[in-house]
Each structure stands twice: as C-alpha cells, then as structure tokens.
mmCIF file of C-alpha atoms in Angstrom:
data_model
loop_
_atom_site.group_PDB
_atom_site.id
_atom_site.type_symbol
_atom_site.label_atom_id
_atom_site.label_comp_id
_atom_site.label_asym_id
_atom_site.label_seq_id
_atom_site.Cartn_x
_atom_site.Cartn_y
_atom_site.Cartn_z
ATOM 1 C CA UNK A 1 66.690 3.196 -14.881
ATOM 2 C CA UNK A 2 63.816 3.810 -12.524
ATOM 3 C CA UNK A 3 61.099 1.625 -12.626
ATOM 4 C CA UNK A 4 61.389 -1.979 -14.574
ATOM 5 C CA UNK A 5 57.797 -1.132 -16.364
ATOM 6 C CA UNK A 6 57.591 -1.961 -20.108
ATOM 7 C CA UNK A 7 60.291 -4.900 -19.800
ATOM 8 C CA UNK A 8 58.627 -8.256 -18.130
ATOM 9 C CA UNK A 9 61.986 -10.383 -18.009
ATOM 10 C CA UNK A 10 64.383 -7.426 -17.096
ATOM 11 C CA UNK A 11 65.193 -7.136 -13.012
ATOM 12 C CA UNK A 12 62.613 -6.290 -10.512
ATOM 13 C CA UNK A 13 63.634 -3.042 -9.187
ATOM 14 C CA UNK A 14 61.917 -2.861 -5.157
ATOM 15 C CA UNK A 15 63.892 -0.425 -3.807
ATOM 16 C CA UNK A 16 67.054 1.658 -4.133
ATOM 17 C CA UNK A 17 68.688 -0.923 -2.277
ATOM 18 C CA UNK A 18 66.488 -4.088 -2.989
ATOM 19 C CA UNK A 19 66.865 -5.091 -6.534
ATOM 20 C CA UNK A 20 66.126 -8.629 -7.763
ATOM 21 C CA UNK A 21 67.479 -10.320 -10.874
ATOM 22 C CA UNK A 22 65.511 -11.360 -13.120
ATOM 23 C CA UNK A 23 66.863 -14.810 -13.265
ATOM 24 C CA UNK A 24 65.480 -15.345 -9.092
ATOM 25 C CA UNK A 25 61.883 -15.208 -10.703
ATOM 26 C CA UNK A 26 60.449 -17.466 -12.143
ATOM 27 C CA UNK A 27 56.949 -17.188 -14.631
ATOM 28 C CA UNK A 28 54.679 -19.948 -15.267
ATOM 29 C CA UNK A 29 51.868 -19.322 -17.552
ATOM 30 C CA UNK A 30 48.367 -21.030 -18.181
ATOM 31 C CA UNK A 31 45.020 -20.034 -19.338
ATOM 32 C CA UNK A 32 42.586 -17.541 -17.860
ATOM 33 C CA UNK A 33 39.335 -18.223 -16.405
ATOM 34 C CA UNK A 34 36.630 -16.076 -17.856
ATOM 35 C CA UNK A 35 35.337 -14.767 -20.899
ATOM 36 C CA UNK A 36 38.066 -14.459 -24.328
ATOM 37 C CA UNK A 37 36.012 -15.382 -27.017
ATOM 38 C CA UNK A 38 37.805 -17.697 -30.138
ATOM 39 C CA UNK A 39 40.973 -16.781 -28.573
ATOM 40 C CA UNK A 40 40.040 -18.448 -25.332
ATOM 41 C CA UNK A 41 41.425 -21.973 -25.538
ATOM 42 C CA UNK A 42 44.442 -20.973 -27.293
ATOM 43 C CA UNK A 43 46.200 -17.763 -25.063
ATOM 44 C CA UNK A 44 48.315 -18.297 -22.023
ATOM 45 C CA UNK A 45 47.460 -15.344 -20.841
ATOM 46 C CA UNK A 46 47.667 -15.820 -17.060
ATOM 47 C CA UNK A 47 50.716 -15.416 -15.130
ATOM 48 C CA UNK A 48 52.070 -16.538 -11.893
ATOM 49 C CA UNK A 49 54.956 -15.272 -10.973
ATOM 50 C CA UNK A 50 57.308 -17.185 -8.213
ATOM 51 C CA UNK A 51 60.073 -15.557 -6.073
ATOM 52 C CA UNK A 52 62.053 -18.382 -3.341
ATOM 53 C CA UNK A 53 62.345 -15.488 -0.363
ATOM 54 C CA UNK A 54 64.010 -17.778 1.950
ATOM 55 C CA UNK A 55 67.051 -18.851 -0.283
ATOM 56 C CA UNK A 56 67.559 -15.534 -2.935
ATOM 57 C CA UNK A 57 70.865 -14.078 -2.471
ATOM 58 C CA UNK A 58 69.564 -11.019 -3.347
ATOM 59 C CA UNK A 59 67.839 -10.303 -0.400
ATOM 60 C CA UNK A 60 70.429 -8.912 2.580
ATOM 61 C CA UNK A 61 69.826 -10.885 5.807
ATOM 62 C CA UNK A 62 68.604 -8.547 8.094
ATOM 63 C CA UNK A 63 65.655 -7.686 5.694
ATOM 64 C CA UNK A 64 64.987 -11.601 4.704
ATOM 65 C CA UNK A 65 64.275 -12.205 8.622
ATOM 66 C CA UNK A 66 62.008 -9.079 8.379
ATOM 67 C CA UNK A 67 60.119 -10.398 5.115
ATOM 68 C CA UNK A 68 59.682 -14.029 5.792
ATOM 69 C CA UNK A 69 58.079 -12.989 9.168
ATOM 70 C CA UNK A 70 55.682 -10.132 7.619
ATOM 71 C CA UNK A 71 54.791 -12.466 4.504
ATOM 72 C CA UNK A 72 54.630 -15.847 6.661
ATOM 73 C CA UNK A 73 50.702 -16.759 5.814
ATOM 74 C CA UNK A 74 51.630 -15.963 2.016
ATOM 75 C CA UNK A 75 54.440 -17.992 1.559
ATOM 76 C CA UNK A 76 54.885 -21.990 0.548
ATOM 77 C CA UNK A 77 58.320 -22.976 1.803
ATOM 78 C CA UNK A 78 60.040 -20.322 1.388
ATOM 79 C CA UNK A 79 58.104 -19.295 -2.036
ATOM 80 C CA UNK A 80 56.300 -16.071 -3.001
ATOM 81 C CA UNK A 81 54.058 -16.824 -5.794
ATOM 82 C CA UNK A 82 51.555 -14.502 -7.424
ATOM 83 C CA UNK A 83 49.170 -14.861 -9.778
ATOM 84 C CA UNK A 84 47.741 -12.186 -12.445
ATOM 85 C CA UNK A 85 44.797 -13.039 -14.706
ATOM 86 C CA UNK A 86 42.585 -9.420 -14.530
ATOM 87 C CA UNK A 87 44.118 -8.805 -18.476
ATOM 88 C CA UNK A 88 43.466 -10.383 -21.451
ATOM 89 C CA UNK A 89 46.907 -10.058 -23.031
ATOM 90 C CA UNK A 90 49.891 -11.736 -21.205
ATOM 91 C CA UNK A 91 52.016 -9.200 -21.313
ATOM 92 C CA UNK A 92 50.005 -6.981 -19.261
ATOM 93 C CA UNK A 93 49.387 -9.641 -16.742
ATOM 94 C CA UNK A 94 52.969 -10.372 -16.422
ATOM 95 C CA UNK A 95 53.684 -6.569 -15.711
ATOM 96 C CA UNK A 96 50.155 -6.642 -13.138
ATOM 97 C CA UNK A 97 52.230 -9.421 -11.365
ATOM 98 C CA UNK A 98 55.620 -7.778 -11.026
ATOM 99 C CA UNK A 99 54.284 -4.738 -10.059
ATOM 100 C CA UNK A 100 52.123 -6.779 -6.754
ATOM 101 C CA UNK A 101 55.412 -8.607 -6.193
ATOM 102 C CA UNK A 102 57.262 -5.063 -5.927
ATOM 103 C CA UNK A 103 54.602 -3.699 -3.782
ATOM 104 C CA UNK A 104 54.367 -6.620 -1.561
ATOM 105 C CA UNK A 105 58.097 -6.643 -1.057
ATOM 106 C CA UNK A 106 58.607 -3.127 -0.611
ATOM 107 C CA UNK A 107 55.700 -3.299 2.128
ATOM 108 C CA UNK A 108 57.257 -6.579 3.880
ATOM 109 C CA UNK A 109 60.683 -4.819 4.073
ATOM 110 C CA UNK A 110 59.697 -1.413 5.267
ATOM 111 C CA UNK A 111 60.926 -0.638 8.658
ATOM 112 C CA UNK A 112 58.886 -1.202 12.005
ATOM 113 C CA UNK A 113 57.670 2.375 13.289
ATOM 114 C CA UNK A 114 59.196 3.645 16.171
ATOM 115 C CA UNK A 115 57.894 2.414 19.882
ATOM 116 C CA UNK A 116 55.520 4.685 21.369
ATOM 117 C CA UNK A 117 56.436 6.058 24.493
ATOM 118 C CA UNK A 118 54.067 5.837 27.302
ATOM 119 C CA UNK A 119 53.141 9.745 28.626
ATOM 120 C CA UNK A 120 51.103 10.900 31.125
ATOM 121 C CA UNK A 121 48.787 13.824 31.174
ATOM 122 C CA UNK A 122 49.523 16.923 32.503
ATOM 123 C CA UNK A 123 48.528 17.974 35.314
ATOM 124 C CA UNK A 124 46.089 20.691 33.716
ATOM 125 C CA UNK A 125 44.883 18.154 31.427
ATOM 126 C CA UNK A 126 43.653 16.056 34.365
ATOM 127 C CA UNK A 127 41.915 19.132 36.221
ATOM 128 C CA UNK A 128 40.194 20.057 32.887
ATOM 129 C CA UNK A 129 38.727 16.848 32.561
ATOM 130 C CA UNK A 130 37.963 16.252 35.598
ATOM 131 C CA UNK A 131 36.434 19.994 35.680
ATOM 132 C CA UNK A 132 34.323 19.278 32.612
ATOM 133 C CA UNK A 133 33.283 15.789 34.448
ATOM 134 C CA UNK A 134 31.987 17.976 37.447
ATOM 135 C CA UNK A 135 30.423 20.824 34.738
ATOM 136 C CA UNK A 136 28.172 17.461 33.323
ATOM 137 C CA UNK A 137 27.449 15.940 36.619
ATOM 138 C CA UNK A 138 25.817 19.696 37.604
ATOM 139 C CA UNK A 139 23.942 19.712 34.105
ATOM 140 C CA UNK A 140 22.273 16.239 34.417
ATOM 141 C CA UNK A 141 21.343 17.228 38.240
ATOM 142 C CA UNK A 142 19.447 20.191 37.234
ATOM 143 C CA UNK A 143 17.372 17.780 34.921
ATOM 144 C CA UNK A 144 16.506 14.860 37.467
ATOM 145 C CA UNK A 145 13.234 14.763 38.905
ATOM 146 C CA UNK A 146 13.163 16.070 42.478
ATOM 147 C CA UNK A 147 13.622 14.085 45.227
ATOM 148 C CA UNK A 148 10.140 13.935 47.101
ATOM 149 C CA UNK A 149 11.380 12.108 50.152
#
C-alpha cells in the first residue's frame, strides 16, 4: 500500500523507511470554530492529532536527533500535535491532519544538503570583471563635466 489516504486510523506511512503505527498517534476531537449551521453545536468535527517524537520507537535514532532539532519551536515535550478544522466533516479533517503530520515529518527528516565548497574565481573571471570595471569607469568619464581648473 502506498499512501494511508482513505483510512484515518490505519498507519501513517512518511517514508519508505519511516512508517508510524497507528497506535503512536493519538486523535482528540472537539468542535470547530466557525460557521455549521443546526449541526454546529452537535459535530466534533475538529481534529488534533498528537505524535510523542521524543519517545516513539518507531522513529530510528539517528533521524529522531535530526527531527527533534528541525521541529524544536513546534514541539511540547517531546509532542507533535496538529490541529485540522478547515472541513466541515471530521473525517476529512482527520485525513487534512495526517497528511500535515506526514509532510512535516518527511520535511524534518530529510537529509542536510551537502556543504558548499568555498571556490575561487578564475583567473579570467577576475580580468573580465575587472576589464568591464575599467570599460564603466571610461563611460562615466566621458559624461563628467570638464574640469575647468
């Protein structure tokens, strides 16, 4: 199976290698802000879905070091918690909120990119620029005003 779309409650599927159980999140649900009509007082329709980073077994350790660091200002002891509301039926928002907590992941655990290496130009590079420096210089001379000393 791909992608865990379609089945809120089945694993959350990150990666190839990064797949969480479904018993690791956990789903608390309360009502929406905004409009919903009759059906407003009476539908749990928004979702926030929880995921302990620091302590899932799930999670192999040289990635968790990687995550915790990259979501640091998002997490609450060790907790990932998102919330979904932007649906009117539940279901939806607890999809909408699996889906963010794939995409976070996936971004928190993607590799650094390589160090840059420092180069220098060439020396034709320099003599270009420096040549096109000079070319300038000549241009805004012919425009000055003379010198009427």
């Amino acid at each position: 199976m791909g992608h865990s779309l379609g089945v809120p409650g089945g694993e959350l599927e990150v990666s190839r290698s990064l797949v969480i159980p479904a018993a690791e999140l956990s789903e608390r649900f309360s009502r929406s802000s905004g409009p919903g009509g009759q059906g407003v007082n009476t539908a749990d329709s928004r979702v926030e879905l929880s995921f302990d980073v620091a302590r899932s077994p799930s999670i192999p350790e040289h990635l968790r070091a990687r995550i915790l660091d990259r979501l640091a200002n998002r997490l609450v002891d060790g907790v990932l918690t998102i919330a979904a509301s932007e649906f009117r039926a539940q279901l939806a928002n607890r999809e909408a909120a699996r889906e963010r907590l794939a995409a976070l992941l996936r971004q928190a655990a993607a590799p650094p990119p390589p160090q840059r290496r420092p180069t220098k130009p060439s020396r034709g590079a320099r003599e270009r620029r420096l040549e096109s420096k000079k070319r300038r210089s000549a241009t805004k001379q012919t425009r000055r005003r003379p010198d009427l000393s």
